[in-house]
CSV table of C-alpha atoms (C1' of nucleotides) in Angstrom, one decimal:
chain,number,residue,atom,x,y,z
A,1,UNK,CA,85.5,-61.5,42.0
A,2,UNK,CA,85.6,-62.1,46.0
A,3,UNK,CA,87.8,-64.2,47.8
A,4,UNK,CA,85.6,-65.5,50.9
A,5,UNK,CA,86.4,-64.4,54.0
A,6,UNK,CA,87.0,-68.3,55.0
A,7,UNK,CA,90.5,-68.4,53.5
A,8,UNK,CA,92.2,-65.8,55.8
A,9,UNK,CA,90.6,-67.3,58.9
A,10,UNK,CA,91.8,-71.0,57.6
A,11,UNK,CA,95.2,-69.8,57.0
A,12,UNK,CA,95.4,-67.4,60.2
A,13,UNK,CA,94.3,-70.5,62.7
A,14,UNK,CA,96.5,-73.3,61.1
A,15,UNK,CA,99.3,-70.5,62.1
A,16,UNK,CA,98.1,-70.0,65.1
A,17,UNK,CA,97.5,-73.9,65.6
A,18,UNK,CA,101.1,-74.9,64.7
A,19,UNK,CA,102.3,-72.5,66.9
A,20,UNK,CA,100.8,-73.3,70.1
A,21,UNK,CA,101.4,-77.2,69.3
A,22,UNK,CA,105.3,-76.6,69.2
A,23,UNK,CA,104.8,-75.1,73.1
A,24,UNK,CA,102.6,-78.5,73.9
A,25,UNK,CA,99.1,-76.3,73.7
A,26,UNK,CA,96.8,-78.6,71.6
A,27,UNK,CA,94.5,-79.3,70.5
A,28,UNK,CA,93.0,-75.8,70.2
A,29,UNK,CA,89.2,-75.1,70.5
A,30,UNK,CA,87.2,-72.9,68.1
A,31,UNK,CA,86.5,-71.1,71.5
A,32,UNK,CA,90.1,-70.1,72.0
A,33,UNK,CA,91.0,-69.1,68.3
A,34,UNK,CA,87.8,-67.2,67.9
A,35,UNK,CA,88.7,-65.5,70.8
A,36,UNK,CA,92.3,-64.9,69.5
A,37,UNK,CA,90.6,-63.4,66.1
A,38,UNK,CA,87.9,-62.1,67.7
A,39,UNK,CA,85.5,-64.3,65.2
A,40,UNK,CA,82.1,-65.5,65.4
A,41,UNK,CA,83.0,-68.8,67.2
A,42,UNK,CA,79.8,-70.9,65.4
A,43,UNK,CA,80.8,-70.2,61.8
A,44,UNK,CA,84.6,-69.8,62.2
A,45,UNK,CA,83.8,-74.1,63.6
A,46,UNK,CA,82.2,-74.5,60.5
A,47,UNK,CA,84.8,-73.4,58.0
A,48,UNK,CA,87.5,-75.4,59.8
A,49,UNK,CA,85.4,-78.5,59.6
A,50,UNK,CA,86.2,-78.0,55.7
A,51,UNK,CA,90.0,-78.0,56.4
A,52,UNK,CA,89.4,-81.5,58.3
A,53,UNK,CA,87.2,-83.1,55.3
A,54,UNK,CA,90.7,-81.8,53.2
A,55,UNK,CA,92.8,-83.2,56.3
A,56,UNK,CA,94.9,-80.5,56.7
A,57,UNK,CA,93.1,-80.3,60.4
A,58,UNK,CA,92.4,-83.6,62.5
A,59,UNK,CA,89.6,-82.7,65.0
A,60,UNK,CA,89.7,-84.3,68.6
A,61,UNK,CA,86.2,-84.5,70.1
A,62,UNK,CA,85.9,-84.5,73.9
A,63,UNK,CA,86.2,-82.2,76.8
A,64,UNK,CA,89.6,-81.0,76.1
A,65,UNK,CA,89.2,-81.2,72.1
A,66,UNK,CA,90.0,-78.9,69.4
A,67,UNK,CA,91.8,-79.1,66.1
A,68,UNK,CA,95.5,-80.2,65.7
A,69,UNK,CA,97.4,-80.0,62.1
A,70,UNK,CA,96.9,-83.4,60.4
A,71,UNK,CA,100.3,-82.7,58.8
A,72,UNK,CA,103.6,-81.4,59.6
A,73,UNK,CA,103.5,-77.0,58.8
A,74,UNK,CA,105.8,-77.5,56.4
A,75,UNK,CA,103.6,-79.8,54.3
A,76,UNK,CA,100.5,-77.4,53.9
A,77,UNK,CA,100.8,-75.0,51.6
A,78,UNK,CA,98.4,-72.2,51.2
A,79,UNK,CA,97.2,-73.7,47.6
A,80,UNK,CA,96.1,-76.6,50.3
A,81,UNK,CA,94.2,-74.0,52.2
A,82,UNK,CA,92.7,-72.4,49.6
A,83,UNK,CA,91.1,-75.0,47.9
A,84,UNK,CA,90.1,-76.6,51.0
A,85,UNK,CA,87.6,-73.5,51.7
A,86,UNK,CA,87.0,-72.2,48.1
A,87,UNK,CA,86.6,-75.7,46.4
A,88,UNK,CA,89.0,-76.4,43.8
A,89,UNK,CA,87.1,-75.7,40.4
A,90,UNK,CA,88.2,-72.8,38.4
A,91,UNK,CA,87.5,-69.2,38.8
A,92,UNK,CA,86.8,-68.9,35.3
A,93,UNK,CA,84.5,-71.2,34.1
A,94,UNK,CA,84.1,-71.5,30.2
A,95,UNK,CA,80.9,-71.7,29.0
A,96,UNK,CA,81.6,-72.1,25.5
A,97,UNK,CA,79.5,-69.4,24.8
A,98,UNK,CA,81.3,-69.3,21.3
A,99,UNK,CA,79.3,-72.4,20.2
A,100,UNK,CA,76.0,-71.2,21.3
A,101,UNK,CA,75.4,-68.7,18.6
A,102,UNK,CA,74.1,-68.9,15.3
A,103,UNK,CA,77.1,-69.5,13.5
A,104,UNK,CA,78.4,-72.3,15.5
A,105,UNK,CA,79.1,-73.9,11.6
A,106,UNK,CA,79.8,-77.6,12.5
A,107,UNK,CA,83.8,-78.2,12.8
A,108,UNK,CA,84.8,-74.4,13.3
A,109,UNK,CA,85.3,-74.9,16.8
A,110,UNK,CA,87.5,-78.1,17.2
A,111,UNK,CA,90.2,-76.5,18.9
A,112,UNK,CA,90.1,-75.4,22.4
A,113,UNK,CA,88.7,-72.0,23.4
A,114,UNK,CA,91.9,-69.4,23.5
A,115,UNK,CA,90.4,-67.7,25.9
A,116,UNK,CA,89.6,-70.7,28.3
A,117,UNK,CA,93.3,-71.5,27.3
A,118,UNK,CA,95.0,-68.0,28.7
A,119,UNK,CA,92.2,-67.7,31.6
A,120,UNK,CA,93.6,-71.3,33.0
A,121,UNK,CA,97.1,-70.2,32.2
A,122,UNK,CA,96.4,-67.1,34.2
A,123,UNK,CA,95.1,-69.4,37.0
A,124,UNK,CA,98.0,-71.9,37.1
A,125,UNK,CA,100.3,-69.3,37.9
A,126,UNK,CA,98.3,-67.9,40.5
A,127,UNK,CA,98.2,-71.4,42.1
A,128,UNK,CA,102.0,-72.1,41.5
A,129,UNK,CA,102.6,-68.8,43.9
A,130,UNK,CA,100.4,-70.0,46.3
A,131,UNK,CA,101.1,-73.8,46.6
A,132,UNK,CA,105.1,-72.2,46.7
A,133,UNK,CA,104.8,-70.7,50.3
A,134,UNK,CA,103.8,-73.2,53.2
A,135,UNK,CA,102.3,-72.8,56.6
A,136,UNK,CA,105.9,-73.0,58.2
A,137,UNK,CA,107.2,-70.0,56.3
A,138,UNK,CA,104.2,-67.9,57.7
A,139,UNK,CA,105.0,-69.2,61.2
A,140,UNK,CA,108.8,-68.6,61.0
A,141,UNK,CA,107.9,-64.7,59.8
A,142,UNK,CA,104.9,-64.3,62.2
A,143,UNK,CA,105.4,-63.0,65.9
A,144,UNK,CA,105.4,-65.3,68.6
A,145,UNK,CA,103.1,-66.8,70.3
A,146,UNK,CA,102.0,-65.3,73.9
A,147,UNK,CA,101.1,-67.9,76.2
A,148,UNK,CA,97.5,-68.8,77.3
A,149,UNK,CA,95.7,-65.6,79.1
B,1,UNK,CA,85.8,-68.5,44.5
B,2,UNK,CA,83.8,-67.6,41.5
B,3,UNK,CA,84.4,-65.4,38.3
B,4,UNK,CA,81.4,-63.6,36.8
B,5,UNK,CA,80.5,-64.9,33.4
B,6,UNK,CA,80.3,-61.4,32.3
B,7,UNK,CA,84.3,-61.9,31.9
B,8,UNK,CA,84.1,-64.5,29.5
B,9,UNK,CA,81.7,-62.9,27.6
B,10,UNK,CA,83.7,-59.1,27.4
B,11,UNK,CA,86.9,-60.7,25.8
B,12,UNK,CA,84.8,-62.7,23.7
B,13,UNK,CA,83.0,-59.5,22.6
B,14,UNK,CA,86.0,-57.8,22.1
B,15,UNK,CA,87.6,-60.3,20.0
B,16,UNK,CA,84.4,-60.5,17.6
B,17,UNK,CA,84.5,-56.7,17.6
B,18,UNK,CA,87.9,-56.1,17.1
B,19,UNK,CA,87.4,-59.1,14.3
B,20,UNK,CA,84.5,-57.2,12.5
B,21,UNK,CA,85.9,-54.1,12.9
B,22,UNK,CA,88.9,-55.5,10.8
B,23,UNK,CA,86.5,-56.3,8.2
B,24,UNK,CA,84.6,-52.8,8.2
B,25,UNK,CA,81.4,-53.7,10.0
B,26,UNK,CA,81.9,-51.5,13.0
B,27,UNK,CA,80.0,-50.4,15.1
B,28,UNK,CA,79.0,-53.8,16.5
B,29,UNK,CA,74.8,-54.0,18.2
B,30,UNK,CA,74.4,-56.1,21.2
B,31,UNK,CA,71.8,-57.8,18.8
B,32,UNK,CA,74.3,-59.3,16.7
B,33,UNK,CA,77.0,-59.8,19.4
B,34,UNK,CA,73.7,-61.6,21.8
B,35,UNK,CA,72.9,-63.8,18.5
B,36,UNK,CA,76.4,-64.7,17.8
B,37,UNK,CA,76.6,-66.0,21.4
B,38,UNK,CA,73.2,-66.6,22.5
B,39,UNK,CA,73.1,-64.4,25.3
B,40,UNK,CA,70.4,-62.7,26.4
B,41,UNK,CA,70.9,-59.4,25.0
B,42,UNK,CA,69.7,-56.3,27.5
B,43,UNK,CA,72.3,-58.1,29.7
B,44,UNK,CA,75.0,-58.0,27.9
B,45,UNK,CA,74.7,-54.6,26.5
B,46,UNK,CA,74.3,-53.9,30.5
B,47,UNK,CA,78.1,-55.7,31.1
B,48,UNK,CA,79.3,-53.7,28.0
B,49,UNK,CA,78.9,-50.4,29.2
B,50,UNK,CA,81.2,-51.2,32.2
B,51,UNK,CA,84.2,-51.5,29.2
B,52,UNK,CA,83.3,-48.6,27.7
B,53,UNK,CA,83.7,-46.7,31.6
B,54,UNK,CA,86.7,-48.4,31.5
B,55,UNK,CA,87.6,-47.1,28.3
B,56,UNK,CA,88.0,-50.3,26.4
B,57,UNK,CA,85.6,-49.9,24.1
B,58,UNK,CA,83.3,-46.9,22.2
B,59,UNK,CA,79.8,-46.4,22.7
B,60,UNK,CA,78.2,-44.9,19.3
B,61,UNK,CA,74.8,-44.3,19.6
B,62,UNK,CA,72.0,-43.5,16.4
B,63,UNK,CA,70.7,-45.4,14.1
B,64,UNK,CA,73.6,-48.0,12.9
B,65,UNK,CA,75.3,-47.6,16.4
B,66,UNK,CA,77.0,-50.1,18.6
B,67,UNK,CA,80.2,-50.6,20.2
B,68,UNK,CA,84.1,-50.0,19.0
B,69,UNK,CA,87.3,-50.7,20.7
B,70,UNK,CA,88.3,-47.4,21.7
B,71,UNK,CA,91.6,-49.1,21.7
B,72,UNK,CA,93.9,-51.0,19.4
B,73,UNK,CA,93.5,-54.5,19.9
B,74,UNK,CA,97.2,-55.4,21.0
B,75,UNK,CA,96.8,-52.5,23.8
B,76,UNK,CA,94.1,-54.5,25.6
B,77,UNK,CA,95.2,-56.9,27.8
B,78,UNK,CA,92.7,-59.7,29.5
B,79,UNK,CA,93.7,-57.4,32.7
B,80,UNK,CA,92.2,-54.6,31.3
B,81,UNK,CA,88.9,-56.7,30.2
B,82,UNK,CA,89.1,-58.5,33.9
B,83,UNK,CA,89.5,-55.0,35.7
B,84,UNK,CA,86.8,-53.6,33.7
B,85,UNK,CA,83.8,-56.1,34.7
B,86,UNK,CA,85.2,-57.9,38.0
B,87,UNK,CA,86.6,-54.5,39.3
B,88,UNK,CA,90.1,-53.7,40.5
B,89,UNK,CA,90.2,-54.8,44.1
B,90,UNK,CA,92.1,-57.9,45.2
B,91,UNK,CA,90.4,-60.8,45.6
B,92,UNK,CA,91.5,-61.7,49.0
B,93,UNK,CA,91.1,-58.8,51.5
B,94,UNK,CA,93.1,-58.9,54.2
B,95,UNK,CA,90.8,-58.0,57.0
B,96,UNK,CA,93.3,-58.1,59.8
B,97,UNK,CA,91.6,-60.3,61.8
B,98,UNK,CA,95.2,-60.8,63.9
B,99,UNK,CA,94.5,-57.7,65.1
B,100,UNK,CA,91.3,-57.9,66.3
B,101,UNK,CA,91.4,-60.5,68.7
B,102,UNK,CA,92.4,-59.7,73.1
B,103,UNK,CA,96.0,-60.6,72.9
B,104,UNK,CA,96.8,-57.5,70.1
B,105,UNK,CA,99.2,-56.1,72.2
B,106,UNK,CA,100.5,-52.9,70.7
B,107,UNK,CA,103.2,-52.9,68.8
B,108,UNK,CA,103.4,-56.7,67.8
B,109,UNK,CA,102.0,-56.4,64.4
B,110,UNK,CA,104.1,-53.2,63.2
B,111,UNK,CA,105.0,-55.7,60.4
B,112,UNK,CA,102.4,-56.3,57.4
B,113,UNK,CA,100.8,-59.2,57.4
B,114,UNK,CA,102.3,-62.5,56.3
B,115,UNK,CA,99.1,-63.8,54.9
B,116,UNK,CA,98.0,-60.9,53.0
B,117,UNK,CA,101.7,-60.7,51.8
B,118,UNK,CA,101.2,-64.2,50.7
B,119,UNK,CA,98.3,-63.7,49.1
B,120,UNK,CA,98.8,-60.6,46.9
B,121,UNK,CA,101.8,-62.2,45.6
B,122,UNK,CA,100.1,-65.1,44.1
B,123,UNK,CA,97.3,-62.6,42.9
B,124,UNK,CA,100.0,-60.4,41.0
B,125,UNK,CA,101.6,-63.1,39.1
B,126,UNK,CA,97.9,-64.1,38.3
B,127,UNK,CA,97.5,-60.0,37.4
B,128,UNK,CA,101.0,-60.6,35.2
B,129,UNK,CA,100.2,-63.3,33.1
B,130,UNK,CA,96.6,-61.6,32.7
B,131,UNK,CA,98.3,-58.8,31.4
B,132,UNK,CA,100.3,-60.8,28.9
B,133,UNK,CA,97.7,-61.8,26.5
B,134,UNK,CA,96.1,-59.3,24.3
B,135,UNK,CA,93.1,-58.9,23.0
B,136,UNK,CA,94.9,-59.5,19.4
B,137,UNK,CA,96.8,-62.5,20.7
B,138,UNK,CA,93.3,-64.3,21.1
B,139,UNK,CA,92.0,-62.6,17.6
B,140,UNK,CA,95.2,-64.4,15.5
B,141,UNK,CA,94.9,-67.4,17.6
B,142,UNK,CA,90.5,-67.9,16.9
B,143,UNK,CA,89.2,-69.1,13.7
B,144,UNK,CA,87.8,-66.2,10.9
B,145,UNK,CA,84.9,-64.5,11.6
B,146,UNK,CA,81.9,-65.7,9.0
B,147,UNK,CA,80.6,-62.4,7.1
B,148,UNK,CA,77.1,-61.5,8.2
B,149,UNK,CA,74.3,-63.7,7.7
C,1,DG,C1',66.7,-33.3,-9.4
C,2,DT,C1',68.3,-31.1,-5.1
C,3,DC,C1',67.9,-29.6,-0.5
C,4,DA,C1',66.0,-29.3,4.0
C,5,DA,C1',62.9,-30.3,7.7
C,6,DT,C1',60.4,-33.9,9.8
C,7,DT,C1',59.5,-38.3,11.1
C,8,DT,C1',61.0,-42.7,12.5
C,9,DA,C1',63.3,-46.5,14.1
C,10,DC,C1',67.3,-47.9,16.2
C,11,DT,C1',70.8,-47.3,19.6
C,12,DC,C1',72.8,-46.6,24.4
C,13,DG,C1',72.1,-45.5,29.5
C,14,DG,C1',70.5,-46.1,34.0
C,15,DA,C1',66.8,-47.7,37.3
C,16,DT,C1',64.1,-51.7,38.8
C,17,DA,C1',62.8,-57.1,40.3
C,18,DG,C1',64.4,-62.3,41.1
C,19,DA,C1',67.7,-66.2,41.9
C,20,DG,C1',72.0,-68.2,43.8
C,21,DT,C1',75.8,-68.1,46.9
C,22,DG,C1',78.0,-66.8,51.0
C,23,DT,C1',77.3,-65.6,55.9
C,24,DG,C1',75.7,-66.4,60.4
C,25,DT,C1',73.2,-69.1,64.0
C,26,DC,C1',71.0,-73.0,66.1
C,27,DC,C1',70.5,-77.6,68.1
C,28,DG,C1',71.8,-82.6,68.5
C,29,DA,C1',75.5,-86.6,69.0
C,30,DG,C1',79.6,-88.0,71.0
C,31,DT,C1',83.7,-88.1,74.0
C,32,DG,C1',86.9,-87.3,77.7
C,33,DG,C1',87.4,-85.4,82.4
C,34,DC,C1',85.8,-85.2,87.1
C,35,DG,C1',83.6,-86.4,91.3
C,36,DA,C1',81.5,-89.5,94.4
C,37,DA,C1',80.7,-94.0,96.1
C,38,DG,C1',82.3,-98.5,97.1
C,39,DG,C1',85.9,-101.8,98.2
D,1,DC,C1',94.0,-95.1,100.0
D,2,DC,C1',92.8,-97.2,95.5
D,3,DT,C1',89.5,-98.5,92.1
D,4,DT,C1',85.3,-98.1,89.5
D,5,DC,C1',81.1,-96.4,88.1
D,6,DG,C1',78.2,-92.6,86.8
D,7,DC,C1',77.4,-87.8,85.7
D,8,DC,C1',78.5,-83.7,83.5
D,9,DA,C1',80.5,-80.2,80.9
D,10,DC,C1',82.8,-79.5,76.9
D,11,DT,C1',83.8,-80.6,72.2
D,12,DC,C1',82.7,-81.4,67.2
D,13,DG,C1',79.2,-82.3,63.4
D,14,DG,C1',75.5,-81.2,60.5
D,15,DA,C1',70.8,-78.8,59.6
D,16,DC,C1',68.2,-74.4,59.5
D,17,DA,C1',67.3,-68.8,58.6
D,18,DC,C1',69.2,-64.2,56.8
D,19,DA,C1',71.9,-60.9,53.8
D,20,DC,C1',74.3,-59.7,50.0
D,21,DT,C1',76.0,-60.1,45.3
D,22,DC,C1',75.2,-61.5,40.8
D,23,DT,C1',71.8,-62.2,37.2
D,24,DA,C1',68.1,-60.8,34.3
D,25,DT,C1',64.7,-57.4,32.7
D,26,DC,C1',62.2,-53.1,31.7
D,27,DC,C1',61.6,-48.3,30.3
D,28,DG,C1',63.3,-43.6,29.1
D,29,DA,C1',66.7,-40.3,26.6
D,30,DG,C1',69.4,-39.4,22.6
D,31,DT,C1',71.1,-39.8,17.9
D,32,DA,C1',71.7,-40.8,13.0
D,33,DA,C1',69.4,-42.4,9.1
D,34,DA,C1',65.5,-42.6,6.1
D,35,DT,C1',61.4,-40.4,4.3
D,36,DT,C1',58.7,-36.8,2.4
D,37,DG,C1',57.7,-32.5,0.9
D,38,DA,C1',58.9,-28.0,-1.1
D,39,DC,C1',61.8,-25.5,-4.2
DNA sequence: GTCAATTTACTCGGATAGAGTGTGTCCGAGTGGCGAAGG
DNA sequence: CCTTCGCCACTCGGACACACTCTATCCGAGTAAATTGAC
């Protein structure tokens, strides 16, 4: 199982975002935080256009556009992030592959799959941890941000 | 983010094993484990061999051969079973991309990274409850296994 | 009838093709800034 | 000097190729059981 690469560049530039908004930088170009991250600017565009169809990010076309945070840092969590880039199905995905066998006898199968039940379970906790800690918390233990080059 | 089916199918096998085995018809084929799931069967024999590397379950070849849990069942865990076919790595890989960009001054990120901090504590609670359940947890919890047809 | 060697059929194990998803790049549409011309 | 119009450069947005991982399949090596023949 693979994370994509998308999450850490999401969660990195609505850091970096926040940050230079609070010292009256915004909006930021792709330009500048693919620069900053040293990113392939085209795709690294791309993935954040994901985070605006979740509105997390608000995009502001024009000469001096760029992304801003649609919300306050302290109202994004990184559960936000994640499912903005990695969808927001399951990992594990029951097929029900108990049922597809020969001895799928009518009736033996009412109850739900146990191990469907302890994969989600699994899952839930995962996203509890991660919709716990919020943009603002990164920011607060990050390093400061330099000013433009 | 997407888990390989082979997941759901290894702690399925293992339960039907561990099940059968309980019953004395051990070793289990992958012909009878692909017909009791309808799975295509060089496949799955292909996923099985990455539990027995793992040492989850036992290969016996011959004649009447097929696969044991080279374990009791209430000493493997779904992490085990996860580890074995999805491999051990963390799903999100911190690439340090905050490090890559032109303004990584030296010394600025002597700290770990926040994100991958973050990340790998939502992953671990997702390891923790993983390595709650046990195979035999699932076994009392699913209906009998039908003798053979 | 008993034993042993041989055959046989079944198993696992790894090496080889095909599809799906993620990665990376391109070009077009739209908008705000800037400059020049006119009043 | 101020206003207004037009141009332009920069931005986002979505559509188009490439690479890699996952999925699926095939064939070969090895082993235990079953068979057959001799004793």
């Amino acid at each position: 199982m693979r994370m994509g690469e998308g999450v850490e560049w999401g969660i990195h530039c609505c850091m970096t975002i926040g940050q230079l908004e609070r010292i009256g930088e915004s909006p930021v170009s792709t330009a500048r935080l693919a620069e900053r991250f040293g990113l392939p600017q085209q795709y690294l565009k791309k993935r954040l256009q994901a985070l605006v169809r979740a509105g997390i990010l608000a995009s502001v076309p024009g000469a001096a556009g760029g992304f801003d945070l649609a919300r306050r840092p302290e109202q994004i969590t990184l559960m936000d992030v994640v499912a903005a880039v990695e969808g927001v199905e399951y990992a594990f995905r029951c097929a029900e592959i108990r049922q597809h066998g020969v001895d799928a006898t009518k009736g033996r199968f009412a109850r739900p799959c146990g191990v469907s039940v302890a994969m989600r379970r699994a899952e839930l906790a995962w996203r509890r941890e991660l919709a716990r800690q919020t943009i603002a918390d990164l920011m607060a233990a990050a390093p400061p941000e330099p000013k433009r080059s």
